[in-house]
PDB file of C-alpha atoms and ligand atoms in Angstrom:
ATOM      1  CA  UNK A 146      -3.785 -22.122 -22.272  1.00 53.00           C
ATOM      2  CA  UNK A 147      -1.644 -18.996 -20.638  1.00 52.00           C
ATOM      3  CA  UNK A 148       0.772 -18.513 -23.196  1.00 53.00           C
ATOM      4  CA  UNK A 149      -1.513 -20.572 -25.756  1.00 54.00           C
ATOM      5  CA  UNK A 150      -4.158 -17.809 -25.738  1.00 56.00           C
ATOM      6  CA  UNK A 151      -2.600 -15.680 -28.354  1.00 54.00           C
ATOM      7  CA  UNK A 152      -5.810 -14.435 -30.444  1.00 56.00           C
ATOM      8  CA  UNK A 153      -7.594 -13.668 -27.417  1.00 55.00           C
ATOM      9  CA  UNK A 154     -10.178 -11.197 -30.046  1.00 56.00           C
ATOM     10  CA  UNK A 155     -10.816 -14.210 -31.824  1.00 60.00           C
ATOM     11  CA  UNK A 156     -12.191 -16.160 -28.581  1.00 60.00           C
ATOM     12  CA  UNK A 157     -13.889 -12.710 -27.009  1.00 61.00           C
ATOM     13  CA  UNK A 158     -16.061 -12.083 -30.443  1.00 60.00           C
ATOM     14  CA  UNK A 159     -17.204 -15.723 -30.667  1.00 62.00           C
ATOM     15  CA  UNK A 160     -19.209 -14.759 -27.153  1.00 61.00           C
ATOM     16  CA  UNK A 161     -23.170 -13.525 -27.809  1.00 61.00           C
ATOM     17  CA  UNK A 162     -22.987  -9.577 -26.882  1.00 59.00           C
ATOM     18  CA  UNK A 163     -24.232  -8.488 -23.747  1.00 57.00           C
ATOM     19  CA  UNK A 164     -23.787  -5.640 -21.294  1.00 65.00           C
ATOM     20  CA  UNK A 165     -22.846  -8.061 -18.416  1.00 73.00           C
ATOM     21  CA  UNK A 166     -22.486 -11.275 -16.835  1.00 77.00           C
ATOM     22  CA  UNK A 167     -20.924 -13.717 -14.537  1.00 86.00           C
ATOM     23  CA  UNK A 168     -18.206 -16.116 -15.644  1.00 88.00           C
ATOM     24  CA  UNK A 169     -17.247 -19.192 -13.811  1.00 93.00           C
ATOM     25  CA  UNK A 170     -14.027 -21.054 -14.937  1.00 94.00           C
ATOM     26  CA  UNK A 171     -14.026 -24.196 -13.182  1.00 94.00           C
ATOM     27  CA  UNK A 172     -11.941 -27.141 -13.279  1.00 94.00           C
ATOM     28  CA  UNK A 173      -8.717 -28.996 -12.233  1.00 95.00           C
ATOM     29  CA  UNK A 174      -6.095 -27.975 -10.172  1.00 95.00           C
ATOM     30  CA  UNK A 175      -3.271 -26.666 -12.257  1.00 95.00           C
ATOM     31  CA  UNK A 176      -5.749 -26.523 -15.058  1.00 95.00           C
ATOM     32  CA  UNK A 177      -4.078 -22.626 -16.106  1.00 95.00           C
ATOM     33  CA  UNK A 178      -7.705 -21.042 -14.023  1.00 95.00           C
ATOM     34  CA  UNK A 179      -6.278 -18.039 -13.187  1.00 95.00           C
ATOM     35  CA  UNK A 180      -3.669 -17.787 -16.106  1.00 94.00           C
ATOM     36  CA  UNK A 181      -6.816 -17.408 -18.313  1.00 93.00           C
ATOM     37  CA  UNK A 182      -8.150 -15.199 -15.950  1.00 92.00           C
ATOM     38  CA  UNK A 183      -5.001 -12.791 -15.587  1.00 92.00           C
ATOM     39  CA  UNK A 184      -4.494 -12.671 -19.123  1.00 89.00           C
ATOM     40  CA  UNK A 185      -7.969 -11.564 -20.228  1.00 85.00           C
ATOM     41  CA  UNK A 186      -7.789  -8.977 -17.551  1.00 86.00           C
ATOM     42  CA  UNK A 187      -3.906  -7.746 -18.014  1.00 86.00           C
ATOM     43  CA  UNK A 188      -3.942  -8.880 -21.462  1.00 83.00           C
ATOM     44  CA  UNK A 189      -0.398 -10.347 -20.320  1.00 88.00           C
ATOM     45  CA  UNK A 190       0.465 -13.635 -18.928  1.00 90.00           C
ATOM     46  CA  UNK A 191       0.998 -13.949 -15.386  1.00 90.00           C
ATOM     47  CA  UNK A 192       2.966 -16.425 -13.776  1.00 91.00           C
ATOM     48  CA  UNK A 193       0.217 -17.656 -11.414  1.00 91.00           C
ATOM     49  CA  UNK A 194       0.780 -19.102  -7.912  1.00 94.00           C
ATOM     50  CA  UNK A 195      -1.927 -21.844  -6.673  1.00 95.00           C
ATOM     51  CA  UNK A 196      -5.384 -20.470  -6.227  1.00 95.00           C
ATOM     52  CA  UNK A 197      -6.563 -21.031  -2.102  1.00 94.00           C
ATOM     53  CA  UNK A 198      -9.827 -19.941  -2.181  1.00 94.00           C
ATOM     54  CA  UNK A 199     -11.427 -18.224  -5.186  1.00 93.00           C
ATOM     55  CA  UNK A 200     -10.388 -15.272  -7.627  1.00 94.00           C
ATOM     56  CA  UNK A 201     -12.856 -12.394  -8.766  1.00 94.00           C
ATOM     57  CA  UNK A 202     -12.446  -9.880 -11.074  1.00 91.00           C
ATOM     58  CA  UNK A 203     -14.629  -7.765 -12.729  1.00 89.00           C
ATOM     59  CA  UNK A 204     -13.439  -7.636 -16.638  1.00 83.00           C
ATOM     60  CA  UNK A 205     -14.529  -4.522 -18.564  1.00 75.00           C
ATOM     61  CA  UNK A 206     -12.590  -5.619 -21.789  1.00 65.00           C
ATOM     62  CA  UNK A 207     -15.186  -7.930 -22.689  1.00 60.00           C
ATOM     63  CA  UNK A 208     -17.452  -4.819 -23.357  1.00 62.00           C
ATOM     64  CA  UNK A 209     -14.568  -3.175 -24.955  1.00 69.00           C
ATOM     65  CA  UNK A 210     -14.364  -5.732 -27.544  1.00 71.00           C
ATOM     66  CA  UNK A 211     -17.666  -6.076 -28.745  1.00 71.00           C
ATOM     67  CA  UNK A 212     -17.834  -2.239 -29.252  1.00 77.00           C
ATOM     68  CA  UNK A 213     -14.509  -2.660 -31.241  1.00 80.00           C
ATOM     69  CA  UNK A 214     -15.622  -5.236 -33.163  1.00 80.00           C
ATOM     70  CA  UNK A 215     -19.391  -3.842 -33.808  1.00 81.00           C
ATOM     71  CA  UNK A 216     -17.476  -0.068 -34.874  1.00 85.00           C
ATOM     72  CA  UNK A 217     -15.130  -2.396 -37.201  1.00 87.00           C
ATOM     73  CA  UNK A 218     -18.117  -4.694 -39.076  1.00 88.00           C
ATOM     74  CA  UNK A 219     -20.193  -1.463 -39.202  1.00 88.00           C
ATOM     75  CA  UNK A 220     -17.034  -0.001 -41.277  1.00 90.00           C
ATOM     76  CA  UNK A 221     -17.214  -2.811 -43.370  1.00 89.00           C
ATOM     77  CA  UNK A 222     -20.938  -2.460 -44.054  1.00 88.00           C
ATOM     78  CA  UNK A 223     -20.908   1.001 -45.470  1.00 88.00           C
ATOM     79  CA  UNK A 224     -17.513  -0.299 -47.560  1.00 85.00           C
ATOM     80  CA  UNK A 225     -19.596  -2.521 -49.599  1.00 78.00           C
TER      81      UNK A 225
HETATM   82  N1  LIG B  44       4.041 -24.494 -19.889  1.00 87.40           N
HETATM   83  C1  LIG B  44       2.978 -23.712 -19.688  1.00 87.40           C
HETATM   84  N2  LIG B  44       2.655 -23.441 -18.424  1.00 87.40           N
HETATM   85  C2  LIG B  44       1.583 -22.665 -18.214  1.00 87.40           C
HETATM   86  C3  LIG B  44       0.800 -22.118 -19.271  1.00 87.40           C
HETATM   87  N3  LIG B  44      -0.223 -21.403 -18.756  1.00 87.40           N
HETATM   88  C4  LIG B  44      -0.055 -21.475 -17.419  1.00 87.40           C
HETATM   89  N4  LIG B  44       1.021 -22.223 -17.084  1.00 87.40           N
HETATM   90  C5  LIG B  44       1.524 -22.546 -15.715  1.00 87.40           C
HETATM   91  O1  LIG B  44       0.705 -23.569 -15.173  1.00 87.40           O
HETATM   92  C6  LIG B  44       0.630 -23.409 -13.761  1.00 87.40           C
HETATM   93  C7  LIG B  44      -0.812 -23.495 -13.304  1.00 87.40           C
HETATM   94  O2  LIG B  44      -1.532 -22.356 -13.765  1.00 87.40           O
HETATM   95  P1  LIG B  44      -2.682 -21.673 -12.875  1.00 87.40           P
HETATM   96  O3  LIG B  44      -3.271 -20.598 -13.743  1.00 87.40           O
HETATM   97  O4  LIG B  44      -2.180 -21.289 -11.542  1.00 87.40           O
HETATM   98  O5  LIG B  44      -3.705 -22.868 -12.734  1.00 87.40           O
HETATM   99  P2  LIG B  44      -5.056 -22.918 -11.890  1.00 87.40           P
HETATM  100  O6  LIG B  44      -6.028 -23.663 -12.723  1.00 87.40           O
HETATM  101  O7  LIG B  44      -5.454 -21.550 -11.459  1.00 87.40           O
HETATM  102  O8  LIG B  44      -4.624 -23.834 -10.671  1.00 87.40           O
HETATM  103  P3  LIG B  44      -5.094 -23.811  -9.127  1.00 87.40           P
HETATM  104  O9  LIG B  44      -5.217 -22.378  -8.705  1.00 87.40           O
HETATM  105  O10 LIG B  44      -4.006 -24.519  -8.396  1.00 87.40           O
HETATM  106  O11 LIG B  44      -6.389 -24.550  -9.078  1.00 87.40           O
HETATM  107  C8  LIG B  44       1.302 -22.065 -13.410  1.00 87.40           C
HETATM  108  O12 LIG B  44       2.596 -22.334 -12.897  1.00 87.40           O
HETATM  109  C9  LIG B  44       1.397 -21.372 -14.753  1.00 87.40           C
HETATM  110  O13 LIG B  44       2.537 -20.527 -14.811  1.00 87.40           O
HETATM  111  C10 LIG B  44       1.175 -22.436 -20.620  1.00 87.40           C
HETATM  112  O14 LIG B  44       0.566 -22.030 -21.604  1.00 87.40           O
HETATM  113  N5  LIG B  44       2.275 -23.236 -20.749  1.00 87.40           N
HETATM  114 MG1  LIG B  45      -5.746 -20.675  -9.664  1.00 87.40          MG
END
């Protein structure tokens, strides 16, 4: 999922638009957790060591995309 996350746009803009809100990724050990988590933050994959515990981080390219996206389907509007 790491490396596999290539179009990470794609995945972002399919999310409903919202100002904020709380994440959880949950699942299996080894199941690439924080991978997905470092590479939405960092936009880069980062070789992740075992999780003890819990991450956090507080992700402000979410926000970043939708604007983004919204300024580029606006464009498109007033092309048509
Ligand atoms: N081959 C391969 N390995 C990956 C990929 N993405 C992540 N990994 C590796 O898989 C391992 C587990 O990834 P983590 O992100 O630490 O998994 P996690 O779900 O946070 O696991 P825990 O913290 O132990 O619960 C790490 O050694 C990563 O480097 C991928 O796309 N391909
Ligand atoms: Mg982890």
């Amino acid at each position: 999922m790491g490396n596999g996350l290539s179009d990470q746009t794609s995945i972002l803009s399919s999310l409903p638009s919202f100002q904020s809100s709380h994440i959880v990724i949950w699942g299996l050990d080894c199941g690439r957790m924080t991978t997905l988590l470092y590479r939405l933050q960092f936009n880069e994959f980062v070789n992740a060591v075992p999780t003890k515990g819990f991450n956090t981080e507080k992700i402000k390219k979410l926000h970043d995309t939708m604007i983004k996206r919204r300024k580029m389907l606006r464009q498109q509007k007033k092309k048509r």
